[in-house]
Amino acid sequence: MMSLFNDEQIMKTYWKDMENTLTDKITHDKDREIAERLIKKGKMSLEDIADCVPALSFDELKEIETDVMQLAQSAKKFNITITVKAHGTVNCKLCAFFCVQKE
């Protein structure tokens, strides 16, 4: 049986697609981290942040803002300070574990 594409072409296309998907995810995660930092600073409106990080929808920015506010409320409720240290990655579980300090 003759095929339009050989196995090598199929695998190259598959891996290129996987690479693009991973690159998009990494870029999206970095954009979310930037937006989260800007929201935490509280110096910019969501509209201004949307201009700075156009890859995120306004609804997604609202969702991030809600998450940040809930985290701040929880920190206030339990009288703890949350900081990002070590290599500075917000989503790093190890950093998050060691950076929550009770006052």
PDB file of N, CA, C and O in Angstrom, residues 11-48:
ATOM      1  N   MET A  11       6.484  11.749  11.739  1.00  0.00           N
ATOM      2  CA  MET A  11       7.103  11.968  13.046  1.00  0.00           C
ATOM      3  C   MET A  11       7.664  13.387  13.165  1.00  0.00           C
ATOM      4  O   MET A  11       7.534  14.024  14.209  1.00  0.00           O
ATOM      5  N   LYS A  12       8.272  13.907  12.096  1.00  0.00           N
ATOM      6  CA  LYS A  12       8.785  15.278  12.138  1.00  0.00           C
ATOM      7  C   LYS A  12       7.650  16.266  12.363  1.00  0.00           C
ATOM      8  O   LYS A  12       7.773  17.195  13.154  1.00  0.00           O
ATOM      9  N   THR A  13       6.543  16.062  11.675  1.00  0.00           N
ATOM     10  CA  THR A  13       5.385  16.939  11.831  1.00  0.00           C
ATOM     11  C   THR A  13       4.819  16.841  13.236  1.00  0.00           C
ATOM     12  O   THR A  13       4.486  17.850  13.865  1.00  0.00           O
ATOM     13  N   TYR A  14       4.734  15.620  13.755  1.00  0.00           N
ATOM     14  CA  TYR A  14       4.216  15.397  15.105  1.00  0.00           C
ATOM     15  C   TYR A  14       5.085  16.109  16.139  1.00  0.00           C
ATOM     16  O   TYR A  14       4.577  16.827  17.007  1.00  0.00           O
ATOM     17  N   TRP A  15       6.403  15.930  16.064  1.00  0.00           N
ATOM     18  CA  TRP A  15       7.299  16.538  17.052  1.00  0.00           C
ATOM     19  C   TRP A  15       7.336  18.049  16.935  1.00  0.00           C
ATOM     20  O   TRP A  15       7.448  18.758  17.935  1.00  0.00           O
ATOM     21  N   LYS A  16       7.224  18.568  15.721  1.00  0.00           N
ATOM     22  CA  LYS A  16       7.175  20.020  15.540  1.00  0.00           C
ATOM     23  C   LYS A  16       5.913  20.578  16.188  1.00  0.00           C
ATOM     24  O   LYS A  16       5.952  21.619  16.858  1.00  0.00           O
ATOM     25  N   ASP A  17       4.795  19.881  16.019  1.00  0.00           N
ATOM     26  CA  ASP A  17       3.544  20.311  16.645  1.00  0.00           C
ATOM     27  C   ASP A  17       3.647  20.260  18.169  1.00  0.00           C
ATOM     28  O   ASP A  17       3.189  21.178  18.859  1.00  0.00           O
ATOM     29  N   MET A  18       4.252  19.209  18.702  1.00  0.00           N
ATOM     30  CA  MET A  18       4.444  19.086  20.151  1.00  0.00           C
ATOM     31  C   MET A  18       5.336  20.215  20.673  1.00  0.00           C
ATOM     32  O   MET A  18       5.072  20.801  21.721  1.00  0.00           O
ATOM     33  N   GLU A  19       6.382  20.549  19.933  1.00  0.00           N
ATOM     34  CA  GLU A  19       7.282  21.638  20.324  1.00  0.00           C
ATOM     35  C   GLU A  19       6.539  22.971  20.351  1.00  0.00           C
ATOM     36  O   GLU A  19       6.682  23.753  21.293  1.00  0.00           O
ATOM     37  N   ASN A  20       5.727  23.217  19.333  1.00  0.00           N
ATOM     38  CA  ASN A  20       4.948  24.463  19.281  1.00  0.00           C
ATOM     39  C   ASN A  20       3.952  24.542  20.428  1.00  0.00           C
ATOM     40  O   ASN A  20       3.770  25.600  21.027  1.00  0.00           O
ATOM     41  N   THR A  21       3.306  23.424  20.745  1.00  0.00           N
ATOM     42  CA  THR A  21       2.349  23.391  21.844  1.00  0.00           C
ATOM     43  C   THR A  21       3.040  23.691  23.166  1.00  0.00           C
ATOM     44  O   THR A  21       2.545  24.488  23.975  1.00  0.00           O
ATOM     45  N   LEU A  22       4.187  23.096  23.398  1.00  0.00           N
ATOM     46  CA  LEU A  22       4.943  23.320  24.632  1.00  0.00           C
ATOM     47  C   LEU A  22       5.423  24.767  24.721  1.00  0.00           C
ATOM     48  O   LEU A  22       5.324  25.401  25.770  1.00  0.00           O
ATOM     49  N   THR A  23       5.904  25.310  23.626  1.00  0.00           N
ATOM     50  CA  THR A  23       6.356  26.704  23.592  1.00  0.00           C
ATOM     51  C   THR A  23       5.204  27.643  23.916  1.00  0.00           C
ATOM     52  O   THR A  23       5.362  28.590  24.691  1.00  0.00           O
ATOM     53  N   ASP A  24       4.034  27.374  23.339  1.00  0.00           N
ATOM     54  CA  ASP A  24       2.855  28.199  23.617  1.00  0.00           C
ATOM     55  C   ASP A  24       2.480  28.140  25.091  1.00  0.00           C
ATOM     56  O   ASP A  24       2.132  29.146  25.696  1.00  0.00           O
ATOM     57  N   LYS A  25       2.551  26.947  25.694  1.00  0.00           N
ATOM     58  CA  LYS A  25       2.197  26.791  27.106  1.00  0.00           C
ATOM     59  C   LYS A  25       3.176  27.557  27.991  1.00  0.00           C
ATOM     60  O   LYS A  25       2.766  28.246  28.931  1.00  0.00           O
ATOM     61  N   ILE A  26       4.454  27.455  27.688  1.00  0.00           N
ATOM     62  CA  ILE A  26       5.469  28.156  28.480  1.00  0.00           C
ATOM     63  C   ILE A  26       5.267  29.666  28.376  1.00  0.00           C
ATOM     64  O   ILE A  26       5.304  30.379  29.382  1.00  0.00           O
ATOM     65  N   THR A  27       5.021  30.146  27.174  1.00  0.00           N
ATOM     66  CA  THR A  27       4.785  31.575  26.971  1.00  0.00           C
ATOM     67  C   THR A  27       3.545  32.029  27.733  1.00  0.00           C
ATOM     68  O   THR A  27       3.549  33.077  28.384  1.00  0.00           O
ATOM     69  N   HIS A  28       2.488  31.235  27.677  1.00  0.00           N
ATOM     70  CA  HIS A  28       1.244  31.572  28.378  1.00  0.00           C
ATOM     71  C   HIS A  28       1.481  31.622  29.890  1.00  0.00           C
ATOM     72  O   HIS A  28       1.008  32.530  30.571  1.00  0.00           O
ATOM     73  N   ASP A  29       2.214  30.643  30.411  1.00  0.00           N
ATOM     74  CA  ASP A  29       2.507  30.618  31.852  1.00  0.00           C
ATOM     75  C   ASP A  29       3.325  31.841  32.271  1.00  0.00           C
ATOM     76  O   ASP A  29       3.085  32.428  33.320  1.00  0.00           O
ATOM     77  N   LYS A  30       4.289  32.226  31.452  1.00  0.00           N
ATOM     78  CA  LYS A  30       5.090  33.422  31.768  1.00  0.00           C
ATOM     79  C   LYS A  30       4.230  34.675  31.732  1.00  0.00           C
ATOM     80  O   LYS A  30       4.378  35.550  32.588  1.00  0.00           O
ATOM     81  N   ASP A  31       3.320  34.756  30.768  1.00  0.00           N
ATOM     82  CA  ASP A  31       2.416  35.907  30.706  1.00  0.00           C
ATOM     83  C   ASP A  31       1.530  35.966  31.948  1.00  0.00           C
ATOM     84  O   ASP A  31       1.271  37.038  32.489  1.00  0.00           O
ATOM     85  N   ARG A  32       1.070  34.812  32.412  1.00  0.00           N
ATOM     86  CA  ARG A  32       0.253  34.761  33.634  1.00  0.00           C
ATOM     87  C   ARG A  32       1.062  35.234  34.841  1.00  0.00           C
ATOM     88  O   ARG A  32       0.547  35.952  35.694  1.00  0.00           O
ATOM     89  N   GLU A  33       2.328  34.821  34.926  1.00  0.00           N
ATOM     90  CA  GLU A  33       3.177  35.244  36.049  1.00  0.00           C
ATOM     91  C   GLU A  33       3.388  36.754  36.027  1.00  0.00           C
ATOM     92  O   GLU A  33       3.348  37.402  37.083  1.00  0.00           O
ATOM     93  N   ILE A  34       3.602  37.303  34.841  1.00  0.00           N
ATOM     94  CA  ILE A  34       3.784  38.759  34.721  1.00  0.00           C
ATOM     95  C   ILE A  34       2.518  39.473  35.170  1.00  0.00           C
ATOM     96  O   ILE A  34       2.568  40.422  35.955  1.00  0.00           O
ATOM     97  N   ALA A  35       1.376  39.012  34.680  1.00  0.00           N
ATOM     98  CA  ALA A  35       0.100  39.633  35.054  1.00  0.00           C
ATOM     99  C   ALA A  35      -0.129  39.519  36.557  1.00  0.00           C
ATOM    100  O   ALA A  35      -0.574  40.480  37.199  1.00  0.00           O
ATOM    101  N   GLU A  36       0.195  38.372  37.127  1.00  0.00           N
ATOM    102  CA  GLU A  36       0.008  38.175  38.573  1.00  0.00           C
ATOM    103  C   GLU A  36       0.871  39.158  39.368  1.00  0.00           C
ATOM    104  O   GLU A  36       0.400  39.766  40.326  1.00  0.00           O
ATOM    105  N   ARG A  37       2.126  39.341  38.946  1.00  0.00           N
ATOM    106  CA  ARG A  37       2.998  40.301  39.639  1.00  0.00           C
ATOM    107  C   ARG A  37       2.464  41.719  39.535  1.00  0.00           C
ATOM    108  O   ARG A  37       2.485  42.477  40.508  1.00  0.00           O
ATOM    109  N   LEU A  38       1.974  42.086  38.353  1.00  0.00           N
ATOM    110  CA  LEU A  38       1.437  43.432  38.177  1.00  0.00           C
ATOM    111  C   LEU A  38       0.184  43.646  39.027  1.00  0.00           C
ATOM    112  O   LEU A  38      -0.011  44.712  39.611  1.00  0.00           O
ATOM    113  N   ILE A  39      -0.662  42.623  39.112  1.00  0.00           N
ATOM    114  CA  ILE A  39      -1.873  42.723  39.932  1.00  0.00           C
ATOM    115  C   ILE A  39      -1.496  42.848  41.400  1.00  0.00           C
ATOM    116  O   ILE A  39      -2.073  43.643  42.137  1.00  0.00           O
ATOM    117  N   LYS A  40      -0.514  42.074  41.847  1.00  0.00           N
ATOM    118  CA  LYS A  40      -0.082  42.131  43.248  1.00  0.00           C
ATOM    119  C   LYS A  40       0.443  43.509  43.617  1.00  0.00           C
ATOM    120  O   LYS A  40       0.231  43.977  44.724  1.00  0.00           O
ATOM    121  N   LYS A  41       1.132  44.155  42.691  1.00  0.00           N
ATOM    122  CA  LYS A  41       1.645  45.507  42.971  1.00  0.00           C
ATOM    123  C   LYS A  41       0.506  46.491  43.156  1.00  0.00           C
ATOM    124  O   LYS A  41       0.633  47.448  43.907  1.00  0.00           O
ATOM    125  N   GLY A  42      -0.598  46.281  42.465  1.00  0.00           N
ATOM    126  CA  GLY A  42      -1.780  47.118  42.636  1.00  0.00           C
ATOM    127  C   GLY A  42      -1.665  48.521  42.084  1.00  0.00           C
ATOM    128  O   GLY A  42      -2.453  49.390  42.439  1.00  0.00           O
ATOM    129  N   LYS A  43      -0.723  48.761  41.214  1.00  0.00           N
ATOM    130  CA  LYS A  43      -0.517  50.119  40.701  1.00  0.00           C
ATOM    131  C   LYS A  43      -1.136  50.326  39.320  1.00  0.00           C
ATOM    132  O   LYS A  43      -1.161  51.442  38.827  1.00  0.00           O
ATOM    133  N   MET A  44      -1.620  49.250  38.712  1.00  0.00           N
ATOM    134  CA  MET A  44      -2.186  49.346  37.372  1.00  0.00           C
ATOM    135  C   MET A  44      -3.589  48.764  37.359  1.00  0.00           C
ATOM    136  O   MET A  44      -3.882  47.818  38.090  1.00  0.00           O
ATOM    137  N   SER A  45      -4.426  49.318  36.511  1.00  0.00           N
ATOM    138  CA  SER A  45      -5.769  48.759  36.344  1.00  0.00           C
ATOM    139  C   SER A  45      -5.670  47.510  35.460  1.00  0.00           C
ATOM    140  O   SER A  45      -4.665  47.296  34.774  1.00  0.00           O
ATOM    141  N   LEU A  46      -6.724  46.697  35.473  1.00  0.00           N
ATOM    142  CA  LEU A  46      -6.728  45.506  34.621  1.00  0.00           C
ATOM    143  C   LEU A  46      -6.653  45.888  33.142  1.00  0.00           C
ATOM    144  O   LEU A  46      -6.065  45.168  32.341  1.00  0.00           O
ATOM    145  N   GLU A  47      -7.236  47.027  32.788  1.00  0.00           N
ATOM    146  CA  GLU A  47      -7.179  47.482  31.397  1.00  0.00           C
ATOM    147  C   GLU A  47      -5.736  47.769  30.981  1.00  0.00           C
ATOM    148  O   GLU A  47      -5.316  47.413  29.876  1.00  0.00           O
ATOM    149  N   ASP A  48      -4.973  48.407  31.880  1.00  0.00           N
ATOM    150  CA  ASP A  48      -3.568  48.698  31.585  1.00  0.00           C
ATOM    151  C   ASP A  48      -2.751  47.412  31.526  1.00  0.00           C
ATOM    152  O   ASP A  48      -1.863  47.269  30.678  1.00  0.00           O
TER     153      ASP A  48
END
